[in-house]
Coordinates of C-alpha atoms in Angstrom, one line a residue:
Chain A
X1 CA -10.9 -31.1 31.5
X2 CA -7.5 -29.6 30.2
X3 CA -6.0 -31.6 26.8
X4 CA -2.5 -31.5 28.4
X5 CA -1.8 -31.3 32.4
X6 CA 1.5 -31.2 33.1
X7 CA 2.3 -31.4 37.2
X8 CA 5.4 -30.9 39.1
X9 CA 7.3 -31.9 36.4
X10 CA 11.3 -32.9 37.5
X11 CA 13.8 -33.5 35.2
X12 CA 17.2 -34.2 36.5
X13 CA 20.5 -35.0 34.2
X14 CA 23.0 -37.5 36.0
X15 CA 26.6 -36.8 35.0
X16 CA 30.0 -38.5 35.9
X17 CA 30.1 -36.6 38.8
X18 CA 27.6 -34.5 39.3
X19 CA 23.6 -33.7 39.0
X20 CA 22.2 -31.0 36.9
X21 CA 18.3 -30.1 37.7
X22 CA 17.3 -28.7 34.7
X23 CA 13.3 -28.5 35.3
X24 CA 12.3 -28.0 39.2
X25 CA 8.7 -28.9 39.6
X26 CA 7.2 -27.2 36.2
X27 CA 3.2 -27.2 36.3
X28 CA 0.9 -25.9 33.6
X29 CA -2.4 -26.9 31.6
X30 CA -3.2 -26.7 27.9
X31 CA -6.8 -26.5 26.6
X32 CA -7.7 -28.1 23.4
X33 CA -7.2 -25.3 20.4
X34 CA -5.3 -23.0 22.9
X35 CA -1.9 -21.9 22.4
X36 CA 0.6 -21.9 25.0
X37 CA 4.0 -19.8 24.8
X38 CA 7.2 -20.7 27.1
X39 CA 9.4 -18.2 27.4
X40 CA 12.7 -18.1 29.3
X41 CA 16.4 -17.8 27.9
X42 CA 19.0 -20.7 27.0
X43 CA 19.4 -22.9 29.9
X44 CA 16.1 -22.2 31.9
X45 CA 14.5 -25.4 30.8
X46 CA 12.3 -24.5 28.0
X47 CA 13.2 -27.2 25.8
X48 CA 13.9 -29.9 27.6
X49 CA 10.0 -29.5 29.2
X50 CA 9.2 -29.8 25.9
X51 CA 11.0 -32.6 24.7
X52 CA 9.2 -34.5 28.1
X53 CA 6.1 -34.6 27.0
X54 CA 6.2 -37.6 24.7
X55 CA 9.9 -38.2 26.4
X56 CA 12.2 -37.1 23.8
X57 CA 15.1 -37.4 26.4
X58 CA 17.7 -39.7 26.9
X59 CA 17.1 -43.0 29.3
X60 CA 17.9 -43.3 32.8
X61 CA 20.1 -43.3 34.2
X62 CA 21.1 -40.3 32.3
X63 CA 18.2 -38.4 32.7
X64 CA 15.2 -38.9 35.4
X65 CA 12.3 -37.6 35.1
X66 CA 9.4 -37.6 37.8
X67 CA 5.5 -35.6 38.1
X68 CA 3.1 -36.4 35.8
X69 CA 2.4 -35.8 32.3
X70 CA -1.6 -36.6 31.8
X71 CA -2.5 -36.3 27.9
X72 CA -6.3 -37.0 27.5
X73 CA -6.7 -40.0 29.9
X74 CA -2.9 -41.2 29.5
X75 CA 0.2 -40.8 32.0
X76 CA 2.9 -40.1 29.4
X77 CA 5.7 -41.0 31.9
X78 CA 4.2 -44.8 32.5
X79 CA 3.6 -45.5 28.8
X80 CA 5.7 -48.2 27.4
X81 CA 7.6 -47.8 23.8
X82 CA 4.5 -48.4 21.9
X83 CA 2.2 -46.2 23.9
X84 CA 4.6 -43.4 23.2
X85 CA 5.3 -44.8 19.4
X86 CA 1.1 -44.1 19.4
X87 CA 1.7 -40.7 21.2
X88 CA 4.7 -39.2 19.2
X89 CA 4.1 -37.6 15.8
X90 CA 0.3 -38.5 15.8
X91 CA -1.2 -37.0 18.5
X92 CA 1.7 -34.5 19.8
X93 CA 4.5 -33.4 16.8
X94 CA 7.2 -31.6 16.9
X95 CA 8.7 -28.7 14.6
X96 CA 12.4 -27.6 15.7
X97 CA 14.7 -23.9 14.9
X98 CA 17.3 -25.3 12.4
X99 CA 14.9 -27.0 9.6
X100 CA 17.9 -27.4 7.5
X101 CA 19.5 -29.9 10.3
X102 CA 16.4 -31.5 11.0
X103 CA 15.6 -32.7 7.4
X104 CA 17.5 -35.7 6.0
X105 CA 19.7 -34.8 3.1
X106 CA 19.5 -37.6 1.3
X107 CA 16.1 -38.2 1.0
X108 CA 13.5 -35.7 -0.9
X109 CA 11.3 -34.0 1.2
X110 CA 7.8 -35.9 -0.2
X111 CA 9.9 -39.0 0.9
X112 CA 10.5 -37.6 4.4
X113 CA 6.8 -37.0 4.9
X114 CA 5.4 -39.9 2.9
X115 CA 7.7 -41.8 6.2
X116 CA 5.5 -40.1 8.6
X117 CA 2.6 -40.8 6.9
X118 CA 3.2 -44.5 6.6
X119 CA 4.5 -44.5 10.1
X120 CA 1.4 -42.9 11.7
X121 CA -1.7 -43.5 9.6
X122 CA -1.0 -46.7 7.6
X123 CA -4.5 -46.2 7.0
X124 CA -4.0 -44.0 4.4
X125 CA -3.7 -45.6 0.6
X126 CA -2.9 -42.6 -1.4
X127 CA 0.6 -41.1 0.7
X128 CA 1.4 -39.0 -2.2
X129 CA -2.2 -37.5 -2.4
X130 CA -1.5 -36.6 1.3
X131 CA 1.9 -35.2 0.9
X132 CA 1.2 -32.6 -1.7
X133 CA -1.8 -31.5 0.0
X134 CA 0.2 -31.1 2.9
X135 CA 3.0 -29.1 1.6
X136 CA 0.2 -27.0 -0.6
X137 CA -1.5 -26.3 2.7
X138 CA 1.6 -24.6 4.1
X139 CA 1.8 -22.2 1.5
X140 CA 4.4 -24.1 -1.3
X141 CA 4.0 -23.4 -4.5
X142 CA 3.4 -26.0 -6.8
X143 CA 3.5 -29.1 -4.7
X144 CA 3.5 -31.6 -7.6
X145 CA 6.8 -31.0 -8.4
X146 CA 8.3 -29.7 -5.1
X147 CA 7.6 -33.0 -3.3
X148 CA 10.6 -34.5 -5.2
X149 CA 13.5 -31.4 -4.0
X150 CA 15.8 -32.4 -1.6
X151 CA 16.3 -30.0 1.5
X152 CA 19.4 -27.9 -0.1
X153 CA 17.5 -27.0 -3.2
X154 CA 15.3 -25.0 -0.5
X155 CA 15.8 -22.2 1.2
X156 CA 15.7 -21.8 4.9
X157 CA 11.8 -20.6 4.8
X158 CA 11.0 -23.0 2.6
X159 CA 12.4 -26.0 4.6
X160 CA 10.6 -24.8 8.1
X161 CA 7.5 -24.7 5.6
X162 CA 8.2 -29.2 4.9
X163 CA 8.8 -29.6 8.7
X164 CA 5.7 -28.0 9.6
X165 CA 4.1 -29.9 7.0
X166 CA 5.4 -32.9 7.8
X167 CA 4.1 -32.3 11.5
X168 CA 0.6 -31.7 10.3
X169 CA 0.6 -34.3 8.1
X170 CA -0.3 -36.6 10.6
X171 CA -3.1 -34.0 12.0
X172 CA -1.6 -34.0 15.5
X173 CA -3.3 -32.3 18.2
X174 CA -1.1 -30.6 20.2
X175 CA 2.1 -29.0 17.5
X176 CA 5.1 -27.8 19.8
X177 CA 7.1 -25.6 18.0
X178 CA 10.8 -25.1 19.5
X179 CA 12.3 -21.9 18.8
X180 CA 10.8 -22.4 14.9
X181 CA 11.7 -18.7 13.5
X182 CA 14.8 -17.9 15.5
X183 CA 17.0 -18.8 12.6
X184 CA 15.0 -17.0 10.3
X185 CA 15.2 -13.8 8.5
X186 CA 12.7 -11.1 9.8
X187 CA 10.1 -10.8 7.0
X188 CA 10.1 -14.8 6.7
X189 CA 9.7 -15.4 10.4
X190 CA 6.7 -13.3 10.2
X191 CA 5.3 -15.6 7.4
X192 CA 5.8 -18.8 9.4
X193 CA 3.9 -16.9 12.7
X194 CA 1.7 -16.2 10.1
X195 CA 1.2 -19.5 8.9
X196 CA 1.1 -21.1 12.3
X197 CA -1.9 -19.1 13.1
X198 CA -4.0 -19.9 10.2
X199 CA -3.0 -23.7 10.5
X200 CA -4.0 -24.0 14.2
X201 CA -7.1 -22.4 13.6
X202 CA -8.5 -24.6 10.1
X203 CA -7.1 -27.8 12.5
X204 CA -8.5 -27.1 15.8
X205 CA -5.1 -27.5 17.3
X206 CA -3.5 -26.5 20.2
X207 CA 0.3 -24.8 20.0
X208 CA 3.2 -24.6 22.8
X209 CA 5.2 -22.5 21.4
X210 CA 8.6 -22.6 22.8
X211 CA 10.5 -18.9 22.5
X212 CA 13.1 -16.5 24.1
X213 CA 11.5 -13.8 22.3
X214 CA 8.6 -12.2 23.4
X215 CA 8.0 -10.3 20.6
X216 CA 6.4 -13.1 18.6
X217 CA 4.5 -14.2 21.6
X218 CA 2.1 -11.1 21.7
X219 CA -0.6 -11.4 19.4
X220 CA -0.1 -15.2 18.6
X221 CA -0.1 -17.1 22.3
X222 CA -3.3 -17.2 24.8
X223 CA -1.3 -17.8 27.7
X224 CA 2.1 -17.3 28.7
X225 CA 4.3 -19.2 31.5
X226 CA 7.8 -17.4 32.3
X227 CA 10.3 -19.7 32.7
X228 CA 13.9 -19.1 34.7
X229 CA 16.5 -21.6 36.0
X230 CA 14.2 -24.8 35.8
X231 CA 10.8 -22.9 37.5
X232 CA 8.2 -20.8 36.2
X233 CA 8.2 -17.5 37.8
X234 CA 5.2 -16.3 35.9
X235 CA 2.2 -17.3 34.1
X236 CA -1.5 -15.8 33.2
X237 CA -3.0 -14.3 30.0
X238 CA -0.4 -13.4 27.6
X239 CA -1.6 -9.4 27.3
X240 CA -1.7 -9.8 31.3
X241 CA 1.9 -10.8 31.4
X242 CA 3.4 -8.4 29.1
X243 CA 1.2 -5.2 30.7
X244 CA 2.0 -5.9 34.1
X245 CA 4.7 -8.4 34.9
X246 CA 4.6 -9.5 38.6
X247 CA 8.1 -11.5 38.2
X248 CA 11.1 -8.9 38.6
X249 CA 12.4 -11.4 35.8
X250 CA 9.6 -11.2 33.5
X251 CA 10.5 -7.6 33.6
X252 CA 13.9 -7.9 33.1
X253 CA 13.2 -10.3 30.3
X254 CA 11.0 -7.4 28.3
X255 CA 13.1 -4.7 29.3
X256 CA 16.0 -5.6 27.0
X257 CA 14.2 -5.9 23.6
X258 CA 15.6 -3.4 21.8
X259 CA 12.7 -1.4 20.2
X260 CA 11.8 0.2 17.2
X261 CA 11.4 4.2 17.2
X262 CA 12.5 3.8 20.5
X263 CA 15.8 5.9 21.3
X264 CA 18.0 4.7 24.2
X265 CA 20.8 4.9 25.5
X266 CA 21.8 2.3 26.7
X267 CA 19.9 -1.6 27.0
X268 CA 18.9 -2.9 29.6
X269 CA 20.7 -6.2 30.8
X270 CA 19.1 -8.9 33.2
X271 CA 20.7 -8.2 36.6
X272 CA 20.9 -12.2 38.2
X273 CA 21.5 -11.2 41.6
X274 CA 18.8 -8.3 42.2
X275 CA 16.2 -10.7 41.0
X276 CA 18.0 -13.4 43.5
X277 CA 17.1 -10.6 46.3
X278 CA 13.7 -9.9 44.8
X279 CA 12.7 -13.5 44.7
X280 CA 14.4 -14.1 48.4
X281 CA 12.4 -11.0 49.4
X282 CA 9.2 -11.9 48.1
X283 CA 8.8 -15.3 49.2
Chain B
X1 CA 24.9 8.6 21.1
X2 CA 27.5 11.0 21.0
X3 CA 30.8 10.3 19.0
X4 CA 33.3 10.3 20.9
X5 CA 35.9 11.1 18.8
X6 CA 35.5 14.0 16.4
X7 CA 34.3 13.2 13.4
X8 CA 36.7 15.3 10.8
X9 CA 35.1 15.7 7.2
X10 CA 36.7 12.8 5.5
X11 CA 35.0 9.2 6.1
X12 CA 37.4 6.8 7.4
X13 CA 35.7 4.1 4.8
X14 CA 34.6 5.0 1.3
X15 CA 33.1 2.8 -0.8
X16 CA 32.1 3.2 -4.5
X17 CA 30.1 1.1 -6.9
X18 CA 31.7 -2.2 -5.5
X19 CA 30.5 -5.0 -7.5
X20 CA 31.2 -8.9 -6.5
X21 CA 29.5 -11.0 -9.3
X22 CA 29.9 -14.6 -9.1
X23 CA 30.1 -16.7 -12.1
X24 CA 27.3 -19.6 -12.5
X25 CA 28.5 -22.1 -15.1
X26 CA 26.3 -24.4 -16.8
X27 CA 26.2 -26.4 -20.4
X28 CA 28.6 -29.3 -21.3
X29 CA 31.4 -27.6 -21.4
X30 CA 30.9 -25.7 -18.0
X31 CA 30.9 -22.2 -19.6
X32 CA 29.7 -19.0 -17.8
X33 CA 26.2 -18.9 -19.0
X34 CA 25.2 -15.8 -16.2
X35 CA 26.1 -14.3 -12.8
X36 CA 25.2 -13.8 -9.3
X37 CA 25.1 -10.5 -8.6
X38 CA 25.4 -10.3 -4.5
X39 CA 26.9 -7.0 -4.5
X40 CA 25.7 -4.5 -7.2
X41 CA 27.3 -1.4 -7.7
X42 CA 26.9 -0.4 -4.3
X43 CA 28.3 3.3 -2.8
X44 CA 28.6 4.4 0.5
X45 CA 30.7 5.7 3.2
X46 CA 31.6 4.9 7.2
X47 CA 32.0 8.2 9.1
X48 CA 35.3 7.7 11.8
X49 CA 34.2 7.0 15.0
X50 CA 30.8 6.4 14.6
X51 CA 28.4 3.5 13.7
X52 CA 27.0 2.4 10.9
X53 CA 24.3 -0.1 10.7
X54 CA 24.0 -2.5 7.5
X55 CA 20.4 -4.5 7.5
X56 CA 19.3 -7.1 4.9
X57 CA 17.7 -10.5 4.7
X58 CA 20.0 -13.9 3.8
X59 CA 21.0 -13.4 0.4
X60 CA 20.8 -9.6 0.5
X61 CA 24.6 -8.9 0.1
X62 CA 25.5 -7.3 3.1
X63 CA 27.8 -10.1 4.5
X64 CA 29.6 -10.2 0.9
X65 CA 30.3 -6.6 1.4
X66 CA 31.6 -6.8 5.1
X67 CA 34.2 -10.4 3.4
X68 CA 35.0 -7.9 0.3
X69 CA 36.0 -5.4 2.9
X70 CA 38.9 -7.5 4.4
X71 CA 39.8 -9.2 0.7
X72 CA 37.6 -12.3 1.5
X73 CA 35.3 -12.3 -1.1
X74 CA 36.8 -11.2 -4.5
X75 CA 35.9 -7.7 -6.1
X76 CA 34.3 -7.9 -9.3
X77 CA 34.5 -3.9 -9.8
X78 CA 34.8 -0.4 -8.2
X79 CA 36.4 0.9 -5.7
X80 CA 37.2 0.7 -1.8
X81 CA 39.3 3.6 0.1
X82 CA 40.4 3.6 3.5
X83 CA 41.7 6.4 5.2
X84 CA 42.4 8.2 1.9
X85 CA 44.5 4.8 0.2
X86 CA 43.1 2.0 -2.1
X87 CA 42.4 -1.2 -1.1
X88 CA 41.3 -2.5 -4.4
X89 CA 44.0 -4.6 -6.1
X90 CA 46.5 -5.0 -3.3
X91 CA 48.1 -7.8 -3.3
X92 CA 48.1 -9.8 0.1
X93 CA 51.5 -8.4 1.3
X94 CA 50.2 -4.9 0.7
X95 CA 47.2 -5.6 2.4
X96 CA 48.5 -7.0 5.6
X97 CA 48.8 -3.5 7.3
X98 CA 45.1 -2.9 6.9
X99 CA 44.0 -5.9 8.0
X100 CA 46.0 -4.9 11.3
X101 CA 43.5 -1.4 11.2
X102 CA 40.3 -3.5 10.6
X103 CA 38.9 -6.6 12.6
X104 CA 36.2 -8.9 12.5
X105 CA 33.7 -10.1 14.5
X106 CA 32.1 -13.1 13.4
X107 CA 28.3 -14.3 14.1
X108 CA 28.4 -17.8 15.6
X109 CA 30.6 -17.9 18.8
X110 CA 30.6 -21.2 18.7
X111 CA 32.2 -21.9 15.0
X112 CA 34.5 -19.2 15.1
X113 CA 36.9 -20.2 17.8
X114 CA 39.0 -23.0 17.2
X115 CA 38.1 -25.9 19.5
X116 CA 41.2 -27.2 20.2
X117 CA 43.4 -23.4 21.0
X118 CA 43.2 -22.1 24.4
X119 CA 41.5 -18.9 25.1
X120 CA 45.5 -17.2 25.4
X121 CA 46.1 -19.3 22.2
X122 CA 43.3 -17.4 20.1
X123 CA 43.4 -13.8 21.0
X124 CA 47.5 -14.1 20.8
X125 CA 47.4 -15.4 17.2
X126 CA 46.5 -11.9 15.9
X127 CA 49.6 -11.0 17.6
X128 CA 52.0 -13.1 17.1
X129 CA 50.9 -12.3 13.1
X130 CA 50.9 -8.4 13.4
X131 CA 53.4 -7.8 16.2
X132 CA 56.6 -10.4 16.1
X133 CA 58.8 -8.6 18.2
X134 CA 56.4 -8.4 20.9
X135 CA 58.1 -10.5 24.1
X136 CA 55.5 -13.9 24.9
X137 CA 55.7 -12.2 28.6
X138 CA 53.9 -8.9 27.1
X139 CA 51.3 -10.7 24.6
X140 CA 50.5 -12.9 28.2
X141 CA 49.9 -9.4 29.6
X142 CA 48.1 -8.0 26.8
X143 CA 45.9 -11.1 26.6
X144 CA 44.7 -10.8 30.6
X145 CA 43.8 -7.0 30.6
X146 CA 42.0 -8.0 27.0
X147 CA 39.7 -10.8 28.8
X148 CA 39.4 -8.2 31.7
X149 CA 38.2 -5.5 29.2
X150 CA 35.9 -7.8 27.6
X151 CA 34.3 -8.6 31.3
X152 CA 36.1 -12.3 31.6
X153 CA 38.6 -12.5 34.2
X154 CA 42.6 -12.8 33.3
X155 CA 42.5 -17.0 34.3
X156 CA 40.3 -17.9 32.0
X157 CA 42.8 -17.9 29.5
X158 CA 43.9 -21.1 29.9
X159 CA 40.5 -22.7 29.3
X160 CA 38.8 -23.8 25.6
X161 CA 36.1 -22.6 24.1
X162 CA 34.1 -25.0 25.4
X163 CA 33.9 -24.1 28.8
X164 CA 32.2 -21.0 27.9
X165 CA 28.6 -19.6 27.0
X166 CA 27.5 -18.2 23.8
X167 CA 27.7 -15.1 25.1
X168 CA 30.7 -15.3 26.8
X169 CA 32.6 -17.2 23.7
X170 CA 31.3 -13.4 21.8
X171 CA 33.0 -11.8 24.7
X172 CA 36.7 -13.9 23.6
X173 CA 36.0 -13.1 19.6
X174 CA 35.7 -9.6 20.6
X175 CA 38.4 -9.7 22.7
X176 CA 40.4 -11.3 19.9
X177 CA 39.1 -8.4 17.3
X178 CA 40.5 -5.7 20.0
X179 CA 44.5 -7.6 20.3
X180 CA 46.3 -5.5 17.8
X181 CA 44.2 -2.3 18.4
X182 CA 42.3 -2.0 15.3
X183 CA 40.2 1.5 14.8
X184 CA 37.6 -0.2 12.4
X185 CA 35.6 -3.1 13.4
X186 CA 33.4 -5.4 10.8
X187 CA 30.5 -7.2 13.3
X188 CA 28.9 -9.7 11.0
X189 CA 25.7 -10.6 13.3
X190 CA 27.3 -10.4 16.3
X191 CA 24.8 -10.6 18.4
X192 CA 22.2 -12.6 16.4
X193 CA 22.5 -15.8 17.7
X194 CA 22.2 -14.6 21.7
X195 CA 19.6 -14.6 23.6
X196 CA 18.0 -10.6 24.2
X197 CA 19.5 -10.6 27.5
X198 CA 22.7 -11.6 26.3
X199 CA 22.3 -9.8 23.4
X200 CA 22.2 -5.9 25.6
X201 CA 25.0 -7.4 27.1
X202 CA 27.0 -7.3 24.5
X203 CA 25.6 -4.2 22.5
X204 CA 26.2 -2.4 25.5
X205 CA 29.9 -3.5 25.6
X206 CA 30.4 -2.7 22.0
X207 CA 29.2 0.5 22.8
X208 CA 31.4 1.2 25.3
X209 CA 34.4 0.0 23.9
X210 CA 33.6 2.8 21.2
X211 CA 33.5 5.3 23.7
X212 CA 36.1 4.6 25.0
X213 CA 39.0 3.4 22.4
X214 CA 37.4 5.9 19.0
X215 CA 36.3 2.7 17.3
X216 CA 34.3 2.7 13.8
X217 CA 31.7 0.3 13.3
X218 CA 30.5 -1.0 10.9
X219 CA 27.7 -3.5 12.2
X220 CA 26.0 -5.7 9.4
X221 CA 22.6 -7.1 11.0
X222 CA 19.5 -8.8 9.8
X223 CA 17.6 -7.6 13.1
X224 CA 16.4 -4.0 12.2
X225 CA 15.5 -3.3 15.9
X226 CA 19.1 -3.9 17.2
X227 CA 20.6 -2.1 14.0
X228 CA 18.5 1.5 14.8
X229 CA 19.6 1.1 18.5
X230 CA 23.2 1.0 18.0
X231 CA 23.7 2.5 14.2
X232 CA 24.3 6.2 13.7
X233 CA 23.1 5.5 10.1
X234 CA 21.9 2.7 8.7
X235 CA 22.0 1.1 5.2
X236 CA 19.6 -1.3 4.0
X237 CA 20.5 -4.0 1.4
X238 CA 18.1 -6.0 -0.8
X239 CA 18.8 -8.6 -3.5
X240 CA 23.1 -7.1 -3.8
X241 CA 21.3 -3.5 -3.8
X242 CA 21.5 -0.4 -1.4
X243 CA 17.8 0.7 -1.2
X244 CA 18.0 3.3 1.1
X245 CA 21.0 4.8 3.4
X246 CA 19.8 7.6 6.5
X247 CA 20.3 8.3 9.8
X248 CA 19.1 5.9 12.6
X249 CA 15.7 8.1 13.6
X250 CA 14.6 8.5 10.4
X251 CA 15.0 5.4 9.0
X252 CA 11.8 4.5 11.3
X253 CA 9.8 7.5 11.4
X254 CA 10.4 8.2 7.2
X255 CA 11.6 4.9 5.3
X256 CA 11.9 5.9 2.3
X257 CA 12.0 2.6 0.0
X258 CA 9.4 0.3 0.0
X259 CA 11.4 -2.9 0.6
X260 CA 12.7 -0.8 4.3
X261 CA 9.0 -0.5 4.9
X262 CA 8.1 -3.8 4.6
X263 CA 10.7 -5.0 6.8
X264 CA 10.3 -2.3 9.0
X265 CA 6.5 -4.4 9.3
X266 CA 8.0 -7.9 9.8
X267 CA 9.9 -6.9 12.6
X268 CA 7.6 -8.4 16.0
X269 CA 6.6 -5.4 18.1
X270 CA 5.9 -5.0 21.2
X271 CA 2.9 -3.5 22.9
X272 CA 3.0 -3.2 26.5

């Protein structure tokens, strides 16, 4: 049985004079210990899908979610406040793109990690010890001293490590990483991906990686789902999708990435009209 | 890529021993205790009609160089010669003609456009400054043709920045930079905040404009793959120093500096 299964997920935002269907019937499953990458561009619905997993979206009537999201034996869409509280952070935790705007600037990073531990794991006696351990786990040197640092005293890469420490302090079963490295330099990007890979293995955790960059998917995700205009247009084992993309959008998305050492006169772009024609012809 | 304009031997821009140091103050009298060497003794040239890529990570000093070139960062020492004329030490007034010839495109299309101005106002502002004699109707015509040139529509001039996507906003930023017919454009992380497919469109647009208008680019970015694609020549910055300078195809095939090698290794590679 999969750890998480999403079936025919639909998410619509109701504005004053129009309805935007952000997600139009998405289904996928995640097995324990596996990593799924959801790849798509801005507006494809990938982040909204991620947020819906613990109902972090606005309440109706602004936002309506339908379908099924099953985590173990729980139906997430049927949970009450208390049920969601037990799910968020403790079972499914998140890290986001911009660590500087996810951290509270007026509290030390240690206080912020401690808050998460006290909320989700009230049985833990030595909170400070757990904070120090969490910081050490994400490779922050001298955690006994660094836990007293404020976010602005840390670099972007260090801030993202703190976010990861905070997410992992409660030992969640699923980590949702929404563009975790997009705001970081390439060398730091590699460090964070390597760190996530190590932690995933040592904690036996599942990961959902949300990204627009196929480059970080390879070698990290077991499976990939490609999202385009609110739907999953292709999914499968990562290597198979990358080497033999079946959907025209997947081919286009892979094609427009500049490659080191491959001189091209022009970069390929995505011809949405052609994709629409191919999709209509294939349907 | 072949250069559209025959590049003459004399470079358009010549930077020699450029230093930008910021004082660090400490102690109870706030005395200067040390300096941050944001740019430390950097020399390079930029060929006319070509694209020079400038790569480095956050804090490497790459953005400071771009800003120093247009007098947005204080220069501690060294010389900047543009088309043979020395730019350091000029007063703001004496510098104004160069500000017309050198324009800048910024990273964040969300923060670099004034949200309270219409697109027309945004693109017209540099015209008001540099072409005070131009009539209002002529300015409006120029705005309309610039919008079409960057792949937008003339009617878009009446809208506000929030009505556009990230890629479209970057097109507006490019139209603003082109308004005063510059010869040299500094692109500071101009495509870093965009999705890959939109990034490809903007890179292609910049290359088309270069071919058509004979523009010279200094393309500042942290993404080596993009810089290698668009650049004829690539400069690598690390901790305020220039560690490598080579032709774009060389830098990948035969990186000399260990830092360049590390940077190349860290770039996510797609094997398909």
